[in-house]
Short mmCIF file of C-alpha atoms and ligand atoms in Angstrom, two decimals:
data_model
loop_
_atom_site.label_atom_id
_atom_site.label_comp_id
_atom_site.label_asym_id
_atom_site.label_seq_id
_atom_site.Cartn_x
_atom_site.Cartn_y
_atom_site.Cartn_z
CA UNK A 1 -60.81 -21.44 44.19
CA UNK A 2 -57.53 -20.32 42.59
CA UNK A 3 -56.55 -23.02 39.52
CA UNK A 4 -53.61 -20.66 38.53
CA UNK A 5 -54.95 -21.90 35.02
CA UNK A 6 -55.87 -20.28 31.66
CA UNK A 7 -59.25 -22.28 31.85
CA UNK A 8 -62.32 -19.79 32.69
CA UNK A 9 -65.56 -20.73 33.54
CA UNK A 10 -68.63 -18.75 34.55
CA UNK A 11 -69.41 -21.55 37.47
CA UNK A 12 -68.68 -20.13 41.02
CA UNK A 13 -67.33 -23.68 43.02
CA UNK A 14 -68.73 -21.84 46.26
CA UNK A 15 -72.69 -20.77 45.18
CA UNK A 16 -75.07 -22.81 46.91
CA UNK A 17 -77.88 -24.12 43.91
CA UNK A 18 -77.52 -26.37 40.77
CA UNK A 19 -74.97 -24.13 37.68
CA UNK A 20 -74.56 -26.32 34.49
CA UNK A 21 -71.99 -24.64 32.07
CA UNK A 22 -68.10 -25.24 30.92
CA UNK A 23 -64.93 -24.95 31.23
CA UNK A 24 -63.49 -23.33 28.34
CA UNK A 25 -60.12 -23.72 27.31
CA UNK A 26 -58.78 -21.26 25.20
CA UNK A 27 -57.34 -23.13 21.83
CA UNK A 28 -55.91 -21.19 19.17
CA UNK A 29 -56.75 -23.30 16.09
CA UNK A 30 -56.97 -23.24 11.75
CA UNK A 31 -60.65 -23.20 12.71
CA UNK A 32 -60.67 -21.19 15.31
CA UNK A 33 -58.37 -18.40 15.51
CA UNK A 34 -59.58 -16.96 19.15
CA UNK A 35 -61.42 -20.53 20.16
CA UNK A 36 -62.09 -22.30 23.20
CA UNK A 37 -62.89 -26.22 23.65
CA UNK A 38 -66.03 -25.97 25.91
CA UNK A 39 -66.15 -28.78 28.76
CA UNK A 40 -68.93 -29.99 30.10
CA UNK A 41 -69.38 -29.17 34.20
CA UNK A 42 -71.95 -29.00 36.76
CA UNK A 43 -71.80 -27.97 40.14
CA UNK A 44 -74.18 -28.78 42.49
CA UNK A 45 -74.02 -27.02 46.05
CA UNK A 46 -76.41 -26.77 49.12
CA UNK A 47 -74.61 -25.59 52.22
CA UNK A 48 -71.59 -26.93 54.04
CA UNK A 49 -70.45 -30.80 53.87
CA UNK A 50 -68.34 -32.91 52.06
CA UNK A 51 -67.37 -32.90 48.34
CA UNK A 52 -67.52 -35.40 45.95
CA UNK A 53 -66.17 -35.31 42.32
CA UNK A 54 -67.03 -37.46 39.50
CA UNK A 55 -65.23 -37.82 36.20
CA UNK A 56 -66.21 -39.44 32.83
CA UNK A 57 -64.91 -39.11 29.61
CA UNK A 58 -61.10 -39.42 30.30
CA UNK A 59 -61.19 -41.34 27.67
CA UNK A 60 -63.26 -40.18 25.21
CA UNK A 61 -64.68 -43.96 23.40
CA UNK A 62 -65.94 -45.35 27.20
CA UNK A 63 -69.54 -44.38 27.24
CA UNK A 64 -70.86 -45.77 31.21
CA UNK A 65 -69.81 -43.20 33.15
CA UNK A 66 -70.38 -40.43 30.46
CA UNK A 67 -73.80 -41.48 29.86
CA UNK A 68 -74.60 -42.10 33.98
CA UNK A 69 -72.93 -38.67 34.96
CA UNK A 70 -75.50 -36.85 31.85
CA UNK A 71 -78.14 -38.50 33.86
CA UNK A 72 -77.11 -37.35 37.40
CA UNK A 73 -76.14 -33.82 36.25
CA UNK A 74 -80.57 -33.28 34.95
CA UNK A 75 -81.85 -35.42 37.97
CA UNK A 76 -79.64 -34.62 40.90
CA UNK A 77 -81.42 -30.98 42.25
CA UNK A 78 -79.87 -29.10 45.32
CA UNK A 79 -82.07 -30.03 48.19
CA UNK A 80 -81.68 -33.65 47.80
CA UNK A 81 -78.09 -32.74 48.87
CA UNK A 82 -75.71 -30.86 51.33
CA UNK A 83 -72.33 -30.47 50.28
CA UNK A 84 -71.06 -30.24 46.92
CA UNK A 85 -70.94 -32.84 43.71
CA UNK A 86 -69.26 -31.91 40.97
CA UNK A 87 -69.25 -33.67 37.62
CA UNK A 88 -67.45 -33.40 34.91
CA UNK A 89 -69.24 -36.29 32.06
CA UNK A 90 -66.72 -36.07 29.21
CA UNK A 91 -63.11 -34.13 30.59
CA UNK A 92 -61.37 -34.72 27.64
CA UNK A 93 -63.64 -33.50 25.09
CA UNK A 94 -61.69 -33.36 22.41
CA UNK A 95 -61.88 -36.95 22.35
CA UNK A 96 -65.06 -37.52 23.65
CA UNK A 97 -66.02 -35.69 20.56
CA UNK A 98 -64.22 -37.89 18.26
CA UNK A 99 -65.29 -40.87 19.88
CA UNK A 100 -61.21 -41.77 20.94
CA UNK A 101 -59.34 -42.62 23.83
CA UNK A 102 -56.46 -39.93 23.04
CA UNK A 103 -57.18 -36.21 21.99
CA UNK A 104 -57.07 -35.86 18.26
CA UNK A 105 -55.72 -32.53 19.35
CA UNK A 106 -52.64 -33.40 20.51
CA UNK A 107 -52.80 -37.11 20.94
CA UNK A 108 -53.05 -36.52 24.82
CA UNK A 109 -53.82 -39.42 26.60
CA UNK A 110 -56.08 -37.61 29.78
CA UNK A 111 -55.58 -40.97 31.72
CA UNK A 112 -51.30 -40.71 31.55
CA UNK A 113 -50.95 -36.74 31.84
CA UNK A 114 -51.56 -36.22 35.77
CA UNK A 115 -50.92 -33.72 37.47
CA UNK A 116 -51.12 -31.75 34.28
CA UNK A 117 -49.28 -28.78 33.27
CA UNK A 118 -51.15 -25.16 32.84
CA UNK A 119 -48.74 -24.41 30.30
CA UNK A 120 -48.83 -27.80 27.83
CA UNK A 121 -51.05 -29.01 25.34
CA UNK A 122 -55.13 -28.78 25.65
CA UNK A 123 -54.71 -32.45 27.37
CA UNK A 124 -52.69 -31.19 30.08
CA UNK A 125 -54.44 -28.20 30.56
CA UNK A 126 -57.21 -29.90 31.49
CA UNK A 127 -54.96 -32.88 33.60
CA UNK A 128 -53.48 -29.70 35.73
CA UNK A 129 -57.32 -28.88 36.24
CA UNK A 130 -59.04 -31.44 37.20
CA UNK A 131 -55.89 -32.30 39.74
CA UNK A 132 -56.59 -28.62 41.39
CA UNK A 133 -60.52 -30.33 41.45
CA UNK A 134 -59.46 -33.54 42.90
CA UNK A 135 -57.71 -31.16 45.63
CA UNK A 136 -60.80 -29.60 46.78
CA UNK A 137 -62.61 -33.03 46.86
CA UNK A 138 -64.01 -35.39 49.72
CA UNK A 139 -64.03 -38.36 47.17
CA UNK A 140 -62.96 -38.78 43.74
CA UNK A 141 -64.76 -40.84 41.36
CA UNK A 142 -63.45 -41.53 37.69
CA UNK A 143 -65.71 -43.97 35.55
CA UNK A 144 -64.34 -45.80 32.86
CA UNK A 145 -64.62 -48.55 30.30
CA UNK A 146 -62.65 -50.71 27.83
CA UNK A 147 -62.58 -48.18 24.84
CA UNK A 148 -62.49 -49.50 21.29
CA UNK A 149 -59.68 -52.14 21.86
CA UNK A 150 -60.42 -53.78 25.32
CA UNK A 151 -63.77 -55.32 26.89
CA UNK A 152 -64.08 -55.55 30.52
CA UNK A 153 -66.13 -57.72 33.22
CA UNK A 154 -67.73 -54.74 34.63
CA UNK A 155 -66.21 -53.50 38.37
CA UNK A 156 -65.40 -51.04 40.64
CA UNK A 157 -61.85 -50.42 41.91
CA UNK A 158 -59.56 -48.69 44.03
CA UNK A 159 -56.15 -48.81 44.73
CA UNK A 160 -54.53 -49.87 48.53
CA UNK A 161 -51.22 -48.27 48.97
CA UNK A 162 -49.22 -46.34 51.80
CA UNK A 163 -50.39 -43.05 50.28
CA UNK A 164 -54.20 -43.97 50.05
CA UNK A 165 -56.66 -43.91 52.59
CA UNK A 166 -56.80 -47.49 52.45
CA UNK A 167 -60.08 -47.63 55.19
CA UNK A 168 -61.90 -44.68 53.05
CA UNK A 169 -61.13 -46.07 49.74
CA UNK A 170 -62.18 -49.46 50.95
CA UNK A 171 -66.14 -48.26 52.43
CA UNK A 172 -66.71 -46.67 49.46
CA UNK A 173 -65.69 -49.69 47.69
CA UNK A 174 -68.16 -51.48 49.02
CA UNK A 175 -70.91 -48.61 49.27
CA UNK A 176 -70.90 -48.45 45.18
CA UNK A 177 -72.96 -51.93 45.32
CA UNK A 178 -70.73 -53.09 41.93
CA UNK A 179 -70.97 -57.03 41.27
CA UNK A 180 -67.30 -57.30 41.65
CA UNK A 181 -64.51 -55.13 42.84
CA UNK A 182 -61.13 -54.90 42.16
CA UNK A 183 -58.31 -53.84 44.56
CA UNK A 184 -54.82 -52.69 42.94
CA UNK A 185 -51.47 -52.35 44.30
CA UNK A 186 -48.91 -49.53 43.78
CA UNK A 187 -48.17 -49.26 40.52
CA UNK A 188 -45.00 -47.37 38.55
CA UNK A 189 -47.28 -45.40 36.35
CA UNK A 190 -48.11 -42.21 38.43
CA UNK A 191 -50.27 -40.24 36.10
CA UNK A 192 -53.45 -41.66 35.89
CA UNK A 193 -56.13 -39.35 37.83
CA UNK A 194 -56.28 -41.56 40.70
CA UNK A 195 -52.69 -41.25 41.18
CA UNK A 196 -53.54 -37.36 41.99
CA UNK A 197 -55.87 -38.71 44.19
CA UNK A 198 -52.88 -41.07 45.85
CA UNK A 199 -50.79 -38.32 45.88
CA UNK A 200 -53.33 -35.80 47.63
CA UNK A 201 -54.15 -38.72 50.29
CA UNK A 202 -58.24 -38.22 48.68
CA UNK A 203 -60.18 -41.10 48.74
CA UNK A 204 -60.95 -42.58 45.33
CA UNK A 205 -62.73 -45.07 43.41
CA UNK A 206 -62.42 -45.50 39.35
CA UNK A 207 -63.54 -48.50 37.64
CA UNK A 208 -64.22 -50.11 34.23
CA UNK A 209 -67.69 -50.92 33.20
CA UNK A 210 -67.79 -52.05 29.77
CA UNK A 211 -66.10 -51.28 26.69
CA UNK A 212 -65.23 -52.53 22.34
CA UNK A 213 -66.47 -49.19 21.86
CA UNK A 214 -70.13 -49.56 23.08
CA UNK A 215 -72.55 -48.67 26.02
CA UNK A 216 -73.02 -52.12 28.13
CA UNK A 217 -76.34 -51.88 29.45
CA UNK A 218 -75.32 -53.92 32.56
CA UNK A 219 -72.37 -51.37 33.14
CA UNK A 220 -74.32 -48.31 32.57
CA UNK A 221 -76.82 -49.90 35.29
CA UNK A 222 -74.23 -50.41 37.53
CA UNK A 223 -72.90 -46.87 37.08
CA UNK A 224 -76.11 -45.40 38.33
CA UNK A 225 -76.74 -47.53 41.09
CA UNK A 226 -72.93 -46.73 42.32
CA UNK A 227 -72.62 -43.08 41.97
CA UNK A 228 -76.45 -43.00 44.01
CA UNK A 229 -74.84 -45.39 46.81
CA UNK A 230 -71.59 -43.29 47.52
CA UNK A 231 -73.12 -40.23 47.15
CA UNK A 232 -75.27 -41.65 49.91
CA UNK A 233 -72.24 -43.21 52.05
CA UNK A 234 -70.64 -39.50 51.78
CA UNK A 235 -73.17 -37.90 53.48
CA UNK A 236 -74.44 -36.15 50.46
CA UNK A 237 -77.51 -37.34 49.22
CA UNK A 238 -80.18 -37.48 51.45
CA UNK A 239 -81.97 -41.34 50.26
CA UNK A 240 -81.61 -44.92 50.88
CA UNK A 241 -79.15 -46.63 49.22
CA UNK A 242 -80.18 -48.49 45.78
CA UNK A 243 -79.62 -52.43 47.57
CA UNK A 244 -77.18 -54.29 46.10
CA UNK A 245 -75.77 -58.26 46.20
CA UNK A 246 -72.47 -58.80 47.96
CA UNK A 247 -69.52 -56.89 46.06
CA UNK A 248 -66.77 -59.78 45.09
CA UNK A 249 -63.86 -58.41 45.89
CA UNK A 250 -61.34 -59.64 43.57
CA UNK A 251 -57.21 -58.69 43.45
CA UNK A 252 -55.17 -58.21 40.13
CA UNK A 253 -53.08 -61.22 39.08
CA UNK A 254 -51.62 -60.23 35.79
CA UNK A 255 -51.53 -59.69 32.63
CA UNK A 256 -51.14 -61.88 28.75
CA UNK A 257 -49.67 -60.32 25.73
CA UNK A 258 -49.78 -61.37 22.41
CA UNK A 259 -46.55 -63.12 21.50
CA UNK A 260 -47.38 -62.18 17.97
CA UNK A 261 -49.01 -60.30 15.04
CA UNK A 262 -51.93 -61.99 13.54
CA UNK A 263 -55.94 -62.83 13.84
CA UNK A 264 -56.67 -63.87 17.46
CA UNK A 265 -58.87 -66.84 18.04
CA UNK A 266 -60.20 -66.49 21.81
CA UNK A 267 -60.75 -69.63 23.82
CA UNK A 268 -62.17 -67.83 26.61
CA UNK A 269 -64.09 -65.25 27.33
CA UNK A 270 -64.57 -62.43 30.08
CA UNK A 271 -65.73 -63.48 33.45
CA UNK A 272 -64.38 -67.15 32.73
CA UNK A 273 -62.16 -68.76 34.95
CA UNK A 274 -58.93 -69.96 34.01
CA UNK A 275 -55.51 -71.91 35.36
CA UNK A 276 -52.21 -70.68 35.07
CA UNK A 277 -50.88 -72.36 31.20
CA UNK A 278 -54.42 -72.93 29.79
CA UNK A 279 -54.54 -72.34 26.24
CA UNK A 280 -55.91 -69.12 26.02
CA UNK A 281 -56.15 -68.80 22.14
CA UNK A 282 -54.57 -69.08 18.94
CA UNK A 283 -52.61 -66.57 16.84
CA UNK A 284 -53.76 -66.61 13.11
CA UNK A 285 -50.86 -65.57 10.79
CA UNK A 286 -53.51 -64.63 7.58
CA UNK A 287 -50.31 -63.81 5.00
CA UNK A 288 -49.27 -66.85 5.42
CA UNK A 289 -52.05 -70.00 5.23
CA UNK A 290 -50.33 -73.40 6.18
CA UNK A 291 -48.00 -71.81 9.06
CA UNK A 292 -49.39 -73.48 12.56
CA UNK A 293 -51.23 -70.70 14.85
CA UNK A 294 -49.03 -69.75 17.77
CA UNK A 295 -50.70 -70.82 20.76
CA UNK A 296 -51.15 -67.80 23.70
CA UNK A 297 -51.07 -69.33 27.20
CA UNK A 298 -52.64 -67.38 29.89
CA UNK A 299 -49.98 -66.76 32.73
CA UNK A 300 -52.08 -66.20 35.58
CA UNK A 301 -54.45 -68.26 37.39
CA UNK A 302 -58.15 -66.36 38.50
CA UNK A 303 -60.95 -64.74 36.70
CA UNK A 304 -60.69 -63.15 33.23
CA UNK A 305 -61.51 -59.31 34.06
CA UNK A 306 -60.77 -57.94 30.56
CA UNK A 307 -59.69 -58.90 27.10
CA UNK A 308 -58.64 -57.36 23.73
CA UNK A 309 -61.57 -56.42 21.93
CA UNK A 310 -60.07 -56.50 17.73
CA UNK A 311 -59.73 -59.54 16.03
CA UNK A 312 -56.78 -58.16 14.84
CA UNK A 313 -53.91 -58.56 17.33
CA UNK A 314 -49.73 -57.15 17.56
CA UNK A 315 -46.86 -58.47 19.35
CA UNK A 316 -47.55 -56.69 23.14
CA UNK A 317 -51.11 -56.49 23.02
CA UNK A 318 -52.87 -57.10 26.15
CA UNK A 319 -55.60 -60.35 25.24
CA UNK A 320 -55.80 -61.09 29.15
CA UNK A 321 -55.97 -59.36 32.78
CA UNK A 322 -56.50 -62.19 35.13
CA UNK A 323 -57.73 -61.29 38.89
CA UNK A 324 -57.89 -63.66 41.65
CA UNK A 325 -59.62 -64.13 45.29
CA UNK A 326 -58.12 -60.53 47.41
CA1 CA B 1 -60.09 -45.99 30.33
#
């Protein structure tokens, strides 16, 4: 596999057994003169058949898919498979180290830097990377989570549009045995990882599992069970798939934003169900005692799929994503 990048690793894609070892991208630092930042990868090979990548740590403070993907890379062994899984648990180390969404590096956001450039910042380096991975894959899975500032109902998603493989993305949808799914639209942002995916035609799942900064239990359970059941629906793993209740398939509807800065008082919480103009909270203003609260009503009609996690809150701040019956 030629990247055409200045990454190196010692891991040969194409060796059939189970190589655990990095990615190291060479970073010329005050610390480190002649450095490299050392990513996490494994590749896991037994013969010919299909590929399938996973991703975690895109952003570095969502802990599910990190934590699941640790887990598969010391119990998945090479003759429980054929094919190829690659996994790559925290690909923007930098700020998986820090515990951030961004790189304290160069403030790269991993999630809004595809396809990468070989010849930017660390964050792009690695973008421009794993887009050459997502190339060479059968599926594409990227796992992630709320972060610090957001707290999600746990689900799997994927995105329908003319450029996806809207049957593919769809099976596997249902194969990852989440609770609830979510299916997106087209969207004008274009550099998010799945929108390499999109852009390569490569099937593709991502999903949010949790999130204020913490390891949901629930989420990382759900993790497990769903990277098991589509590595099973690939073809890959040779086992039963984990069973699972009835995915509820759910569409996006839309999103609140704070109308103000202040202290936000909640009225709801995720998973709730709400109309279209319910009062979905107040807006504290704490510098200023006898001013009223200003009132937040939700815009959308559906199920509350994630909120803002702070108490503190700014004008533009998501507080609500609302989803509704696909
Ligand atoms: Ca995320």
């Amino acid at each position: 596999m030629n990247i055409g990048s200045r990454i190196s690793t010692g891991i040969d894609f194409d060796r059939d057994g189970k190589q655990v070892g990095y990615l190291n991208l060479p970073h010329s630092s005050d610390i480190s003169a002649h450095g490299n930042i050392c990513i996490p990868i494994a590749v896991i090979r037994n013969g010919d058949g299909p590929t399938a990548l996973f991703e975690g740590g895109n952003h570095g403070d969502e802990y599910e898919g990190q934590v699941g993907l640790l887990k598969l890379i010391r119990s998945l062994q090479p003759d429980q498979i054929r094919g190829r899984v690659i996994i790559l648990p925290s690909a923007n180390f930098p700020a998986v180290e820090a515990g951030t969404r961004n790189s304290p590096i160069d403030g790269g956001n991993l999630n809004r830097s595809f396809p990468g450039d070989p010849n930017g910042g660390p964050t792009d380096m690695i973008a421009h990377y794993v887009d050459a991975l997502i190339g060479e894959a059968d599926i594409f899975v990227d796992l992630h989570s709320g972060g610090r500032t957001l707290r999600f109902l746990p689900y799997v998603m994927t995105r329908l549009t003319p450029r996806t493989p809207q049957a593919a993305n769809m099976a596997a949808l249902h194969a990852f045995g989440a609770p609830v799914a979510v299916v997106a639209g087209p969207e004008r942002e274009e550099r998010y990882a799945w929108s390499s995916a999109e852009r390569r035609g490569i099937p593709c799942l991502t999903g949010e599992f949790g999130g204020s900064g913490q390891l949901s239990i629930e989420g990382l359970r759900i993790v497990e069970r769903g990277v098991h059941n589509v590595l099973v629906h690939m073809g890959i793993l040779r086992a039963n798939a984990i069973p699972a209740p009835p995915t509820r398939v759910l569409a996006s509807r839309g999103r609140t934003f704070s109308p103000d800065n202040g202290m936000f008082e909640p009225h709801f919480d995720v998973g709730d169900t709400v109309e279209a103009g319910a009062l979905g909270g107040l807006v504290h203003f704490f510098d200023d005692p006898l001013r009223e609260p200003r009132p937040v009503h939700i815009v959308h009609s559906g199920t509350i799929i994630s909120m803002h996690h702070s108490g503190l809150t700014r004008r533009g701040d998501a507080l609500f994503w609302v989803a509704g019956a696909a």
